Amino acid sequence: AQKITQTQPGMFVQEKEAVTLDCTYDTSDQSYGLFWYKQPSSGEMIFLIYQGSYDEQNATEGRYSLNFQKARKSANLVISASQLGDSAMYFCAMTRANTGNQFYFGTGTSLTVIP
Amino acid sequence: DVKVTQSSRYLVKRTGEKVFLECVQDMDHENMFWYRQDPGLGLRLIYFSYDVKMKEKGDIPEGYSVSREKKERFSLILESASTNQTSMYLCASSLLRGYYEQYFGPGTRLTVT
């Protein structure tokens, strides 16, 4: 069974500092995709960033970057220069080939940005 | 701009009632998904569908059924609601082939009393 593990139930970060949210995954597939989503208190799921298993470079989207270490099966999200609006739940997810883009989600990390 | 809408943001039902949760997407996506979200458990897949009239069980299909009569609409049905089905329900859609983000609706918070 595929599995996504997020070991940090809650994290705190000072405003303007960087923070890393951990995600490890378990798959024997060679081809897969990794995603991060943000869920503010309003409830909507917002797509942040994507990394393909064959991508050699780490994905970046503005203040978000994905630290992809394939051998370690980790896909950590790095948020630089944290803002108060970054306070939210963050979910890591994975999809595999030939699954119809079915996602496997982690249990999430709650991030609180302190002013 | 992809839009996924869900019929209700909040719903309160009684035990034993039949409950319909509706989801509509406007981007001609093949795939549609129903998840339930509970604190500490993340998002768990109930059912998904990759085509009209097609459905596949996810991780927790017990107590639920689905219907997809049109490509843009995917309904989740609780045949006889129970208190342990009190949860947040999220609908999502995506393209079928390749690795694409799923687009989510705003969610329905269902309370069964």
XYZ file of C-alpha atoms in Angstrom:
228
model
C 0.000 0.000 0.000
C 1.163 3.484 -0.763
C 1.715 5.694 2.203
C 2.423 9.322 2.919
C 3.794 10.272 6.331
C 3.771 13.724 7.834
C 5.320 13.464 11.277
C 4.753 17.051 12.453
C 1.166 17.518 13.643
C 1.858 21.149 14.512
C 4.584 23.670 13.738
C 5.260 27.245 14.770
C 7.379 29.752 12.883
C 8.216 33.389 13.420
C 6.989 35.775 10.762
C 9.583 36.363 8.001
C 11.492 33.190 8.838
C 11.690 30.048 6.712
C 10.041 26.788 7.730
C 10.295 23.219 6.482
C 7.349 20.832 6.583
C 8.328 17.180 6.376
C 6.839 14.549 4.092
C 8.042 11.030 3.421
C 6.438 8.577 1.062
C 6.541 4.886 0.463
C 6.273 3.449 -3.020
C 8.094 0.913 -5.132
C 7.059 2.689 -8.330
C 9.603 4.556 -10.416
C 7.077 7.016 -11.800
C 4.955 9.100 -9.441
C 3.987 12.641 -8.668
C 4.155 14.556 -5.394
C 1.941 17.485 -4.421
C 1.510 19.931 -1.583
C -1.787 21.575 -0.686
C -2.668 24.329 1.761
C -5.952 24.365 3.648
C -6.742 27.623 5.485
C -9.344 27.721 8.214
C -11.970 28.508 5.571
C -11.608 24.910 4.385
C -10.721 25.142 0.720
C -7.794 23.074 -0.546
C -5.277 25.182 -2.444
C -2.701 23.525 -4.686
C 0.797 24.838 -3.986
C 3.466 22.856 -5.795
C 4.147 19.689 -7.782
C 7.245 17.493 -8.206
C 7.532 14.622 -10.662
C 9.673 11.650 -9.740
C 11.801 12.106 -12.852
C 12.301 15.830 -12.362
C 15.952 16.445 -11.640
C 15.488 19.902 -10.231
C 13.524 20.762 -7.127
C 10.236 22.473 -7.895
C 9.768 26.098 -6.885
C 6.686 28.322 -6.908
C 7.278 31.769 -5.481
C 7.997 31.396 -1.764
C 7.371 27.651 -1.919
C 9.999 25.106 -2.827
C 9.995 21.348 -2.653
C 13.120 19.685 -1.295
C 12.968 16.388 -3.194
C 15.327 13.640 -2.038
C 14.407 10.599 -4.054
C 16.748 8.120 -2.374
C 15.354 9.081 1.016
C 11.790 9.179 -0.351
C 11.215 12.592 1.092
C 9.455 15.625 -0.381
C 9.674 18.404 2.175
C 7.954 21.736 1.613
C 10.007 24.836 2.346
C 8.209 28.120 2.860
C 10.511 31.120 2.829
C 9.801 34.458 4.477
C 6.701 33.226 6.330
C 3.655 35.471 6.410
C 0.701 35.498 8.786
C -1.477 34.279 5.918
C 0.598 31.097 5.739
C -1.075 29.849 8.919
C -3.013 26.807 7.724
C -3.022 23.024 7.430
C -0.606 21.650 4.868
C -1.059 18.300 3.163
C 1.406 16.239 1.178
C 0.007 13.889 -1.462
C 1.252 11.372 -3.999
C -0.131 9.875 -7.172
C 1.197 6.973 -9.214
C 1.061 5.967 -12.837
C -1.989 4.072 -14.067
C -4.135 4.921 -11.076
C -6.291 7.510 -12.787
C -4.558 10.275 -10.881
C -5.743 8.858 -7.561
C -4.105 10.725 -4.665
C -2.806 9.409 -1.365
C -2.754 12.098 1.303
C -0.787 12.489 4.511
C -2.449 13.453 7.778
C -1.326 17.056 7.507
C 0.731 19.587 9.452
C -0.813 22.589 11.127
C 1.412 25.640 10.677
C 1.054 28.725 12.854
C 2.958 31.868 11.957
C 3.726 34.033 14.979
C 3.951 37.810 14.516
C -10.489 28.991 -14.192
C -11.480 25.621 -12.769
C -14.453 25.687 -10.530
C -15.752 22.872 -8.402
C -18.947 23.571 -6.515
C -20.696 21.596 -3.814
C -24.383 21.867 -3.102
C -24.127 22.818 0.575
C -21.482 24.230 2.906
C -23.252 22.987 6.019
C -25.792 20.219 6.391
C -27.522 18.755 9.434
C -29.335 15.444 9.069
C -30.904 12.906 11.375
C -29.733 9.347 11.867
C -31.261 7.056 9.272
C -31.965 9.757 6.706
C -30.820 9.392 3.111
C -28.357 12.160 2.295
C -27.283 13.445 -1.106
C -24.146 15.531 -1.558
C -23.789 17.033 -5.009
C -20.630 18.143 -6.768
C -20.340 19.921 -10.104
C -17.210 20.859 -12.037
C -17.057 23.102 -15.067
C -13.740 22.146 -16.668
C -14.662 18.972 -18.509
C -12.467 16.859 -16.217
C -12.710 13.115 -16.595
C -11.896 12.344 -12.976
C -14.004 13.160 -9.953
C -13.384 12.198 -6.345
C -15.138 12.198 -2.980
C -13.102 12.434 0.220
C -13.961 12.733 3.854
C -11.689 14.703 6.142
C -11.411 14.086 9.867
C -8.947 15.647 12.328
C -5.734 13.667 12.542
C -6.704 11.373 9.673
C -6.151 13.628 6.687
C -8.204 13.103 3.555
C -9.511 9.626 2.912
C -10.875 8.608 -0.463
C -14.427 7.305 -0.465
C -15.107 6.820 -4.181
C -13.841 8.128 -7.457
C -15.019 8.076 -11.044
C -13.048 8.401 -14.249
C -16.002 8.422 -16.630
C -19.760 8.722 -16.759
C -21.459 5.798 -15.042
C -18.076 4.459 -13.890
C -17.101 4.298 -10.244
C -14.263 2.870 -8.223
C -14.121 2.250 -4.492
C -11.591 4.163 -2.495
C -10.293 3.359 0.954
C -13.522 3.822 2.924
C -16.574 3.100 0.715
C -18.669 1.400 3.375
C -21.927 3.199 4.038
C -21.631 5.319 0.880
C -22.600 5.069 -2.749
C -22.064 7.388 -5.705
C -23.686 8.340 -8.947
C -22.251 9.901 -12.064
C -24.911 10.327 -14.749
C -23.255 13.321 -16.393
C -19.580 14.119 -16.806
C -19.744 17.311 -14.788
C -21.712 15.963 -11.837
C -20.709 13.466 -9.158
C -23.037 12.696 -6.284
C -22.247 11.077 -2.965
C -25.098 9.243 -1.274
C -25.359 8.193 2.340
C -28.076 5.543 2.204
C -28.816 5.674 5.928
C -26.845 8.363 7.710
C -25.160 7.485 10.964
C -23.469 9.661 13.565
C -20.041 8.299 12.616
C -20.519 9.862 9.199
C -20.378 13.323 10.720
C -17.436 14.834 8.878
C -16.186 17.297 6.274
C -16.778 16.011 2.741
C -14.623 17.280 -0.080
C -15.183 16.808 -3.789
C -12.368 17.136 -6.313
C -11.839 16.826 -10.043
C -8.823 16.401 -12.304
C -7.687 15.383 -15.731
C -7.313 11.642 -16.140
C -3.934 10.986 -17.677
C -0.618 12.119 -16.269
C 0.034 13.744 -12.960
C -2.239 16.714 -12.492
C -3.381 18.582 -9.450
C -6.831 17.872 -8.175
C -9.140 20.869 -7.907
C -11.282 20.893 -4.805
C -14.688 22.224 -3.946
C -15.291 24.267 -0.782
C -16.419 21.237 1.214
C -19.621 20.242 2.962
C -19.604 19.956 6.714
C -22.169 17.274 7.502
C -23.505 16.740 10.999
C -25.639 13.669 11.672
C -27.603 13.844 14.909
